[in-house]
Amino acid sequence: MTRFFGIEVIMVMGITDIDDKIIKRANEMNISPVALARIYEEDFKQDMAALKVLPPMVYMRVTDNIPQIISFIKTIISSGQAYATSQGNVYFDVKSWGKRYGVLTAINPDTQDEAVDSDKRHGKDFALWKAAKPQELSWNSPWGKGRPGWHIECSTISSAVFGKQLDIHTGGIDLAFPHHENEIAQCEVYHQCEQWGNYFLHSGHLHVKGSQEKMSKSLKNYITIKDFLKKCSSDQFRMFCLRGRYSSVEFSEESMEDAKNLLQSVSSFIRDANAYIKGELVCDPVREDILWERLANTKVTVKAAFADDFDTSRAVAAIMDLIHHGNRQLKAVTKDAGSPRSSVVYGSIISYIEGFFNALGMSFGERQVAVAADKSAVLPSVIEELVRFRTKVRHYALALPEAADAVPLQGAAGAEEHTQEQKERRKQLMRERKPLLEACDSLRGDLAAFGIHIKDRAAVSTWEIVEGGQTEKQTEKKS
């Protein structure tokens, strides 16, 4: 939103560091729930950083906001929409809020309640404060020792930062009801406003392709982020996500392979376009007018796609179409006809494409290869020297003598004999140097197996490293 629409975004992330699951797991591990929550929190932050997800402006933990939560609950009770029980629990009275409850998911509070086997008045009422259980982490409150309910945490935290108006609330689709619905009710009672949240952006579950089941720990059909990143890069995962809609995500090996191929296509185009700009790739004259028009249309399409419920799939398709038309005019020729290069239009295209992906957390610029920290700066230089040496060998093997331009003085017969000798000499040199060319081809094939790709052109050799989807490129001129 900031990069494409110039909107200043203030993002807050709530950290639920106390709930039933954390308490249960902490008891099993014989550590405090707060300590366990910190371990989970740091692990989560590390995973997000590995995926190159930008952190929020501020993290807000529930346990750091207990006094604010208690005050929030007291205001809702004073408004008549919540009640305390003799057991020390506090519940939101859903029926008292009438038809204003259910604005997000069309839930009717007047429908038949399920049987109530607790101290709630109605089945749909939900907890704002939970009375403490034996040996459970708790805080003092006007209703006795206890801890916050799930929904009140987020309402309090968001209100503490944004007040009575929230622009966008995000979360998984499974949180729409009851969590987000209950947040809306709590906040609109507390702030006495007609509309608290302007937009709710619900992301879909991650499904295994062909299955209705979502990836989850309980179903044991998941892969951890750490294990995933051993096989794929964060850029590949981002491209996979961009190819679909955020409201419905299907994972498969084929979709990941498609993402890898698209990244490689983008990287290859940027490499070739840069070589063309530098004069290292010779092409026929370029139709600049067509490319300028394509670039302008792409910018319009991309912005419209993002404005249409963040349609990233359509935006990426527009970028790939621009690359397709850019590639069509980057056809290498063997001889330079002296035509002027259209460097500016290709420079503009590269700048826009790199800016597009940079805004989405991906990079195709020159970078160091992700290997051991003390070796990362050395590897590109080693490859550069290797490719330069190979280029010299290949150039020598291909540099055969041409037939004499002038006819020798001994007449036509002598000229014919001389030409024949030249041909035989060339054939002999070709046989002698063939092993050198074969060795060059063999080296290129061997290096490709390790992700180092060499592309031989008429005037240059280019190389790139493909390491988990990341590409580093250099260009070597033939000497």
PDB file of C-alpha atoms in Angstrom, residues 164-410:
ATOM      1  CA  LYS A 164     -12.280   4.485  17.956  1.00  0.00           C
ATOM      2  CA  GLN A 165     -11.502   4.017  14.251  1.00  0.00           C
ATOM      3  CA  LEU A 166      -9.581   1.203  12.555  1.00  0.00           C
ATOM      4  CA  ASP A 167      -8.919   1.243   8.819  1.00  0.00           C
ATOM      5  CA  ILE A 168      -8.000  -2.395   8.099  1.00  0.00           C
ATOM      6  CA  HIS A 169      -8.168  -5.481  10.306  1.00  0.00           C
ATOM      7  CA  THR A 170      -6.454  -8.600   8.965  1.00  0.00           C
ATOM      8  CA  GLY A 171      -6.556 -12.252   9.900  1.00  0.00           C
ATOM      9  CA  GLY A 172      -7.436 -15.721   8.697  1.00  0.00           C
ATOM     10  CA  ILE A 173     -10.914 -16.454   7.360  1.00  0.00           C
ATOM     11  CA  ASP A 174     -11.540 -18.788  10.303  1.00  0.00           C
ATOM     12  CA  LEU A 175     -11.349 -15.755  12.612  1.00  0.00           C
ATOM     13  CA  ALA A 176     -14.275 -13.936  10.994  1.00  0.00           C
ATOM     14  CA  PHE A 177     -16.603 -15.658  13.446  1.00  0.00           C
ATOM     15  CA  PRO A 178     -16.594 -15.528  16.333  1.00  0.00           C
ATOM     16  CA  HIS A 179     -13.379 -13.581  16.913  1.00  0.00           C
ATOM     17  CA  HIS A 180     -13.755 -10.578  14.605  1.00  0.00           C
ATOM     18  CA  GLU A 181     -17.504 -10.426  15.078  1.00  0.00           C
ATOM     19  CA  ASN A 182     -17.001 -10.207  18.827  1.00  0.00           C
ATOM     20  CA  GLU A 183     -14.243  -7.616  18.469  1.00  0.00           C
ATOM     21  CA  ILE A 184     -16.606  -5.384  16.515  1.00  0.00           C
ATOM     22  CA  ALA A 185     -19.300  -5.671  19.186  1.00  0.00           C
ATOM     23  CA  GLN A 186     -16.875  -4.922  22.033  1.00  0.00           C
ATOM     24  CA  CYS A 187     -15.294  -1.906  20.321  1.00  0.00           C
ATOM     25  CA  GLU A 188     -18.541  -0.329  19.165  1.00  0.00           C
ATOM     26  CA  VAL A 189     -19.930  -0.615  22.693  1.00  0.00           C
ATOM     27  CA  TYR A 190     -16.756   0.788  24.235  1.00  0.00           C
ATOM     28  CA  HIS A 191     -16.385   3.692  21.801  1.00  0.00           C
ATOM     29  CA  GLN A 192     -20.150   4.197  21.298  1.00  0.00           C
ATOM     30  CA  CYS A 193     -19.564   4.413  17.549  1.00  0.00           C
ATOM     31  CA  GLU A 194     -21.566   3.242  14.547  1.00  0.00           C
ATOM     32  CA  GLN A 195     -18.652   1.552  12.734  1.00  0.00           C
ATOM     33  CA  TRP A 196     -15.344   0.648  14.334  1.00  0.00           C
ATOM     34  CA  GLY A 197     -13.518  -1.224  11.536  1.00  0.00           C
ATOM     35  CA  ASN A 198     -13.733  -0.031   7.945  1.00  0.00           C
ATOM     36  CA  TYR A 199     -12.347  -3.146   6.262  1.00  0.00           C
ATOM     37  CA  PHE A 200     -11.600  -6.739   7.241  1.00  0.00           C
ATOM     38  CA  LEU A 201      -9.069  -8.546   5.069  1.00  0.00           C
ATOM     39  CA  HIS A 202      -9.422 -12.310   5.578  1.00  0.00           C
ATOM     40  CA  SER A 203      -6.705 -14.533   4.161  1.00  0.00           C
ATOM     41  CA  GLY A 204      -7.618 -18.050   3.083  1.00  0.00           C
ATOM     42  CA  HIS A 205      -6.254 -21.269   4.500  1.00  0.00           C
ATOM     43  CA  LEU A 206      -3.272 -22.950   2.918  1.00  0.00           C
ATOM     44  CA  HIS A 207      -4.611 -26.147   1.367  1.00  0.00           C
ATOM     45  CA  VAL A 208      -2.820 -29.087  -0.167  1.00  0.00           C
ATOM     46  CA  LYS A 209      -3.917 -29.098  -3.816  1.00  0.00           C
ATOM     47  CA  GLY A 210      -6.787 -31.484  -4.441  1.00  0.00           C
ATOM     48  CA  SER A 211      -7.709 -31.662  -0.755  1.00  0.00           C
ATOM     49  CA  GLN A 212     -10.345 -29.813   1.216  1.00  0.00           C
ATOM     50  CA  GLU A 213      -8.224 -30.042   4.330  1.00  0.00           C
ATOM     51  CA  LYS A 214      -6.134 -27.079   5.387  1.00  0.00           C
ATOM     52  CA  MET A 215      -2.530 -27.465   6.456  1.00  0.00           C
ATOM     53  CA  SER A 216      -2.510 -27.725  10.239  1.00  0.00           C
ATOM     54  CA  LYS A 217      -0.514 -29.231  13.045  1.00  0.00           C
ATOM     55  CA  SER A 218      -3.479 -31.283  14.251  1.00  0.00           C
ATOM     56  CA  LEU A 219      -3.848 -32.987  10.857  1.00  0.00           C
ATOM     57  CA  LYS A 220      -0.077 -33.565  10.595  1.00  0.00           C
ATOM     58  CA  ASN A 221      -0.133 -32.494   6.927  1.00  0.00           C
ATOM     59  CA  TYR A 222       2.077 -29.454   7.316  1.00  0.00           C
ATOM     60  CA  ILE A 223       5.681 -28.470   6.744  1.00  0.00           C
ATOM     61  CA  THR A 224       7.473 -26.026   9.007  1.00  0.00           C
ATOM     62  CA  ILE A 225       8.845 -22.797   7.572  1.00  0.00           C
ATOM     63  CA  LYS A 226      12.381 -23.838   8.526  1.00  0.00           C
ATOM     64  CA  ASP A 227      12.058 -27.156   6.675  1.00  0.00           C
ATOM     65  CA  PHE A 228      10.405 -25.462   3.693  1.00  0.00           C
ATOM     66  CA  LEU A 229      13.256 -22.973   3.349  1.00  0.00           C
ATOM     67  CA  LYS A 230      15.743 -25.829   3.122  1.00  0.00           C
ATOM     68  CA  LYS A 231      14.235 -26.704  -0.276  1.00  0.00           C
ATOM     69  CA  CYS A 232      12.833 -23.408  -1.512  1.00  0.00           C
ATOM     70  CA  SER A 233      13.704 -19.749  -1.107  1.00  0.00           C
ATOM     71  CA  SER A 234      11.600 -16.984   0.366  1.00  0.00           C
ATOM     72  CA  ASP A 235      11.383 -15.378  -3.087  1.00  0.00           C
ATOM     73  CA  GLN A 236      10.003 -18.604  -4.535  1.00  0.00           C
ATOM     74  CA  PHE A 237       7.394 -18.752  -1.791  1.00  0.00           C
ATOM     75  CA  ARG A 238       6.455 -15.139  -2.446  1.00  0.00           C
ATOM     76  CA  MET A 239       6.050 -15.791  -6.153  1.00  0.00           C
ATOM     77  CA  PHE A 240       3.912 -18.832  -5.333  1.00  0.00           C
ATOM     78  CA  CYS A 241       1.664 -16.655  -3.161  1.00  0.00           C
ATOM     79  CA  LEU A 242       1.519 -13.845  -5.727  1.00  0.00           C
ATOM     80  CA  ARG A 243       0.294 -16.267  -8.397  1.00  0.00           C
ATOM     81  CA  GLY A 244      -2.926 -16.887  -6.459  1.00  0.00           C
ATOM     82  CA  ARG A 245      -5.499 -14.903  -4.519  1.00  0.00           C
ATOM     83  CA  TYR A 246      -4.947 -14.313  -0.831  1.00  0.00           C
ATOM     84  CA  SER A 247      -8.454 -15.615  -0.145  1.00  0.00           C
ATOM     85  CA  SER A 248      -7.674 -19.114  -1.441  1.00  0.00           C
ATOM     86  CA  VAL A 249      -4.217 -20.714  -1.503  1.00  0.00           C
ATOM     87  CA  GLU A 250      -3.468 -24.225  -2.813  1.00  0.00           C
ATOM     88  CA  PHE A 251      -0.011 -25.708  -2.331  1.00  0.00           C
ATOM     89  CA  SER A 252       1.580 -28.312  -4.601  1.00  0.00           C
ATOM     90  CA  GLU A 253       5.018 -29.217  -5.893  1.00  0.00           C
ATOM     91  CA  GLU A 254       3.873 -28.193  -9.380  1.00  0.00           C
ATOM     92  CA  SER A 255       2.871 -24.714  -8.221  1.00  0.00           C
ATOM     93  CA  MET A 256       6.233 -24.258  -6.498  1.00  0.00           C
ATOM     94  CA  GLU A 257       8.049 -25.377  -9.664  1.00  0.00           C
ATOM     95  CA  ASP A 258       6.001 -22.875 -11.639  1.00  0.00           C
ATOM     96  CA  ALA A 259       7.066 -20.135  -9.222  1.00  0.00           C
ATOM     97  CA  LYS A 260      10.732 -21.103  -9.640  1.00  0.00           C
ATOM     98  CA  ASN A 261      10.423 -20.993 -13.440  1.00  0.00           C
ATOM     99  CA  LEU A 262       8.806 -17.565 -13.362  1.00  0.00           C
ATOM    100  CA  LEU A 263      11.581 -16.206 -11.161  1.00  0.00           C
ATOM    101  CA  GLN A 264      14.162 -17.618 -13.552  1.00  0.00           C
ATOM    102  CA  SER A 265      12.391 -15.985 -16.509  1.00  0.00           C
ATOM    103  CA  VAL A 266      12.441 -12.608 -14.771  1.00  0.00           C
ATOM    104  CA  SER A 267      16.100 -12.983 -13.835  1.00  0.00           C
ATOM    105  CA  SER A 268      17.096 -14.043 -17.355  1.00  0.00           C
ATOM    106  CA  PHE A 269      15.311 -11.084 -18.926  1.00  0.00           C
ATOM    107  CA  ILE A 270      16.967  -8.601 -16.580  1.00  0.00           C
ATOM    108  CA  ARG A 271      20.358 -10.168 -17.304  1.00  0.00           C
ATOM    109  CA  ASP A 272      19.878 -10.047 -21.092  1.00  0.00           C
ATOM    110  CA  ALA A 273      18.446  -6.533 -21.030  1.00  0.00           C
ATOM    111  CA  ASN A 274      21.420  -5.323 -18.991  1.00  0.00           C
ATOM    112  CA  ALA A 275      23.791  -6.978 -21.462  1.00  0.00           C
ATOM    113  CA  TYR A 276      21.977  -5.191 -24.311  1.00  0.00           C
ATOM    114  CA  ILE A 277      22.239  -1.820 -22.541  1.00  0.00           C
ATOM    115  CA  LYS A 278      25.985  -2.312 -22.063  1.00  0.00           C
ATOM    116  CA  GLY A 279      26.447  -3.195 -25.730  1.00  0.00           C
ATOM    117  CA  GLU A 280      27.425  -6.762 -24.900  1.00  0.00           C
ATOM    118  CA  LEU A 281      24.343  -8.205 -26.606  1.00  0.00           C
ATOM    119  CA  VAL A 282      23.974  -7.174 -30.268  1.00  0.00           C
ATOM    120  CA  CYS A 283      20.421  -7.157 -31.657  1.00  0.00           C
ATOM    121  CA  ASP A 284      18.452  -5.898 -34.624  1.00  0.00           C
ATOM    122  CA  PRO A 285      16.908  -2.407 -34.299  1.00  0.00           C
ATOM    123  CA  VAL A 286      14.297  -2.258 -31.525  1.00  0.00           C
ATOM    124  CA  ARG A 287      10.759  -0.916 -31.953  1.00  0.00           C
ATOM    125  CA  GLU A 288      10.904   1.531 -29.086  1.00  0.00           C
ATOM    126  CA  ASP A 289       7.378   2.827 -29.632  1.00  0.00           C
ATOM    127  CA  ILE A 290       5.933  -0.632 -29.001  1.00  0.00           C
ATOM    128  CA  LEU A 291       7.946  -1.137 -25.809  1.00  0.00           C
ATOM    129  CA  TRP A 292       7.127   2.303 -24.414  1.00  0.00           C
ATOM    130  CA  GLU A 293       3.439   1.636 -25.001  1.00  0.00           C
ATOM    131  CA  ARG A 294       3.678  -1.800 -23.365  1.00  0.00           C
ATOM    132  CA  LEU A 295       5.427  -0.332 -20.341  1.00  0.00           C
ATOM    133  CA  ALA A 296       2.789   2.379 -19.903  1.00  0.00           C
ATOM    134  CA  ASN A 297      -0.056  -0.141 -20.230  1.00  0.00           C
ATOM    135  CA  THR A 298       1.610  -2.466 -17.733  1.00  0.00           C
ATOM    136  CA  LYS A 299       1.828   0.279 -15.130  1.00  0.00           C
ATOM    137  CA  VAL A 300      -1.888   1.001 -15.511  1.00  0.00           C
ATOM    138  CA  THR A 301      -2.818  -2.692 -15.355  1.00  0.00           C
ATOM    139  CA  VAL A 302      -0.687  -3.374 -12.279  1.00  0.00           C
ATOM    140  CA  LYS A 303      -2.115  -0.456 -10.321  1.00  0.00           C
ATOM    141  CA  ALA A 304      -5.668  -1.428 -11.276  1.00  0.00           C
ATOM    142  CA  ALA A 305      -5.003  -5.041 -10.237  1.00  0.00           C
ATOM    143  CA  PHE A 306      -3.727  -4.039  -6.803  1.00  0.00           C
ATOM    144  CA  ALA A 307      -6.664  -1.680  -6.358  1.00  0.00           C
ATOM    145  CA  ASP A 308      -9.019  -4.587  -7.127  1.00  0.00           C
ATOM    146  CA  ASP A 309      -8.798  -6.433  -3.805  1.00  0.00           C
ATOM    147  CA  PHE A 310      -5.019  -6.907  -4.145  1.00  0.00           C
ATOM    148  CA  ASP A 311      -5.241  -9.050  -7.286  1.00  0.00           C
ATOM    149  CA  THR A 312      -1.551  -9.974  -7.321  1.00  0.00           C
ATOM    150  CA  SER A 313      -2.084 -12.739  -9.870  1.00  0.00           C
ATOM    151  CA  ARG A 314      -3.237 -10.253 -12.509  1.00  0.00           C
ATOM    152  CA  ALA A 315      -0.387  -7.891 -11.631  1.00  0.00           C
ATOM    153  CA  VAL A 316       2.258 -10.618 -12.049  1.00  0.00           C
ATOM    154  CA  ALA A 317       0.667 -11.713 -15.333  1.00  0.00           C
ATOM    155  CA  ALA A 318       1.012  -8.138 -16.618  1.00  0.00           C
ATOM    156  CA  ILE A 319       4.697  -8.076 -15.643  1.00  0.00           C
ATOM    157  CA  MET A 320       5.343 -11.398 -17.371  1.00  0.00           C
ATOM    158  CA  ASP A 321       3.580 -10.124 -20.505  1.00  0.00           C
ATOM    159  CA  LEU A 322       5.857  -7.068 -20.511  1.00  0.00           C
ATOM    160  CA  ILE A 323       8.882  -9.371 -20.196  1.00  0.00           C
ATOM    161  CA  HIS A 324       7.590 -11.487 -23.074  1.00  0.00           C
ATOM    162  CA  HIS A 325       7.405  -8.482 -25.385  1.00  0.00           C
ATOM    163  CA  GLY A 326      10.785  -7.233 -24.184  1.00  0.00           C
ATOM    164  CA  ASN A 327      12.366 -10.605 -24.925  1.00  0.00           C
ATOM    165  CA  ARG A 328      10.868 -10.730 -28.432  1.00  0.00           C
ATOM    166  CA  GLN A 329      13.086  -7.843 -29.476  1.00  0.00           C
ATOM    167  CA  LEU A 330      16.233  -9.087 -27.748  1.00  0.00           C
ATOM    168  CA  LYS A 331      17.216 -11.491 -30.505  1.00  0.00           C
ATOM    169  CA  ALA A 332      20.983 -11.762 -30.776  1.00  0.00           C
ATOM    170  CA  VAL A 333      22.608 -11.326 -34.195  1.00  0.00           C
ATOM    171  CA  THR A 334      26.099 -12.416 -35.225  1.00  0.00           C
ATOM    172  CA  LYS A 335      27.246  -9.109 -36.692  1.00  0.00           C
ATOM    173  CA  ASP A 336      26.757  -5.558 -35.514  1.00  0.00           C
ATOM    174  CA  ALA A 337      25.110  -3.555 -38.289  1.00  0.00           C
ATOM    175  CA  GLY A 338      25.889  -0.332 -36.467  1.00  0.00           C
ATOM    176  CA  SER A 339      22.254   0.328 -35.533  1.00  0.00           C
ATOM    177  CA  PRO A 340      21.692   2.622 -32.515  1.00  0.00           C
ATOM    178  CA  ARG A 341      20.796   0.828 -29.280  1.00  0.00           C
ATOM    179  CA  SER A 342      17.530   1.549 -27.491  1.00  0.00           C
ATOM    180  CA  SER A 343      19.094   1.507 -24.032  1.00  0.00           C
ATOM    181  CA  VAL A 344      16.720   3.963 -22.361  1.00  0.00           C
ATOM    182  CA  VAL A 345      13.543   1.981 -22.933  1.00  0.00           C
ATOM    183  CA  TYR A 346      15.109  -1.230 -21.664  1.00  0.00           C
ATOM    184  CA  GLY A 347      16.578   0.627 -18.703  1.00  0.00           C
ATOM    185  CA  SER A 348      13.102   1.928 -17.870  1.00  0.00           C
ATOM    186  CA  ILE A 349      11.583  -1.541 -18.143  1.00  0.00           C
ATOM    187  CA  ILE A 350      14.250  -3.045 -15.872  1.00  0.00           C
ATOM    188  CA  SER A 351      13.787  -0.238 -13.348  1.00  0.00           C
ATOM    189  CA  TYR A 352      10.028  -0.761 -13.243  1.00  0.00           C
ATOM    190  CA  ILE A 353      10.215  -4.568 -12.965  1.00  0.00           C
ATOM    191  CA  GLU A 354      12.847  -4.454 -10.225  1.00  0.00           C
ATOM    192  CA  GLY A 355      10.847  -1.789  -8.396  1.00  0.00           C
ATOM    193  CA  PHE A 356       7.708  -3.920  -8.663  1.00  0.00           C
ATOM    194  CA  PHE A 357       9.342  -6.967  -7.114  1.00  0.00           C
ATOM    195  CA  ASN A 358      11.318  -4.950  -4.561  1.00  0.00           C
ATOM    196  CA  ALA A 359       8.026  -3.513  -3.311  1.00  0.00           C
ATOM    197  CA  LEU A 360       6.839  -7.085  -2.832  1.00  0.00           C
ATOM    198  CA  GLY A 361       9.949  -8.108  -0.903  1.00  0.00           C
ATOM    199  CA  MET A 362      11.899  -9.702  -3.762  1.00  0.00           C
ATOM    200  CA  SER A 363      15.150  -8.679  -5.418  1.00  0.00           C
ATOM    201  CA  PHE A 364      16.779  -9.378  -8.771  1.00  0.00           C
ATOM    202  CA  GLY A 365      19.700  -6.987  -8.457  1.00  0.00           C
ATOM    203  CA  GLU A 366      23.329  -8.020  -8.208  1.00  0.00           C
ATOM    204  CA  ARG A 367      23.960  -9.738  -4.899  1.00  0.00           C
ATOM    205  CA  GLN A 368      26.256 -12.103  -3.128  1.00  0.00           C
ATOM    206  CA  VAL A 369      25.486 -15.781  -3.150  1.00  0.00           C
ATOM    207  CA  ALA A 370      24.006 -17.238   0.021  1.00  0.00           C
ATOM    208  CA  VAL A 371      26.822 -19.481   1.119  1.00  0.00           C
ATOM    209  CA  ALA A 372      28.952 -19.505   4.258  1.00  0.00           C
ATOM    210  CA  ALA A 373      29.396 -15.966   5.512  1.00  0.00           C
ATOM    211  CA  ASP A 374      33.179 -15.975   5.191  1.00  0.00           C
ATOM    212  CA  LYS A 375      33.027 -17.354   1.642  1.00  0.00           C
ATOM    213  CA  SER A 376      30.176 -15.357   0.103  1.00  0.00           C
ATOM    214  CA  ALA A 377      32.371 -12.542  -1.202  1.00  0.00           C
ATOM    215  CA  VAL A 378      34.920 -14.961  -2.710  1.00  0.00           C
ATOM    216  CA  LEU A 379      32.699 -17.263  -4.740  1.00  0.00           C
ATOM    217  CA  PRO A 380      31.574 -14.760  -7.420  1.00  0.00           C
ATOM    218  CA  SER A 381      35.183 -13.725  -8.045  1.00  0.00           C
ATOM    219  CA  VAL A 382      36.265 -17.346  -8.444  1.00  0.00           C
ATOM    220  CA  ILE A 383      33.477 -18.011 -10.939  1.00  0.00           C
ATOM    221  CA  GLU A 384      34.299 -14.811 -12.800  1.00  0.00           C
ATOM    222  CA  GLU A 385      37.915 -15.910 -13.268  1.00  0.00           C
ATOM    223  CA  LEU A 386      36.835 -19.395 -14.315  1.00  0.00           C
ATOM    224  CA  VAL A 387      34.411 -18.067 -16.922  1.00  0.00           C
ATOM    225  CA  ARG A 388      37.006 -15.592 -18.188  1.00  0.00           C
ATOM    226  CA  PHE A 389      39.540 -18.412 -18.648  1.00  0.00           C
ATOM    227  CA  ARG A 390      36.947 -20.575 -20.391  1.00  0.00           C
ATOM    228  CA  THR A 391      36.062 -17.650 -22.668  1.00  0.00           C
ATOM    229  CA  LYS A 392      39.693 -17.244 -23.709  1.00  0.00           C
ATOM    230  CA  VAL A 393      40.010 -20.960 -24.463  1.00  0.00           C
ATOM    231  CA  ARG A 394      36.799 -20.957 -26.465  1.00  0.00           C
ATOM    232  CA  HIS A 395      37.819 -17.831 -28.353  1.00  0.00           C
ATOM    233  CA  TYR A 396      41.157 -19.397 -29.266  1.00  0.00           C
ATOM    234  CA  ALA A 397      39.457 -22.608 -30.442  1.00  0.00           C
ATOM    235  CA  LEU A 398      37.084 -20.674 -32.685  1.00  0.00           C
ATOM    236  CA  ALA A 399      39.662 -18.201 -34.067  1.00  0.00           C
ATOM    237  CA  LEU A 400      40.541 -20.059 -37.269  1.00  0.00           C
ATOM    238  CA  PRO A 401      42.497 -18.288 -40.092  1.00  0.00           C
ATOM    239  CA  GLU A 402      40.395 -16.962 -42.970  1.00  0.00           C
ATOM    240  CA  ALA A 403      41.194 -17.531 -46.655  1.00  0.00           C
ATOM    241  CA  ALA A 404      43.623 -14.952 -48.172  1.00  0.00           C
ATOM    242  CA  ASP A 405      41.874 -11.814 -49.342  1.00  0.00           C
ATOM    243  CA  ALA A 406      44.287 -11.177 -52.258  1.00  0.00           C
ATOM    244  CA  VAL A 407      45.091 -13.508 -55.148  1.00  0.00           C
ATOM    245  CA  PRO A 408      48.777 -14.563 -55.060  1.00  0.00           C
ATOM    246  CA  LEU A 409      51.018 -13.373 -57.871  1.00  0.00           C
ATOM    247  CA  GLN A 410      51.636 -16.840 -59.371  1.00  0.00           C
TER     248      GLN A 410
END
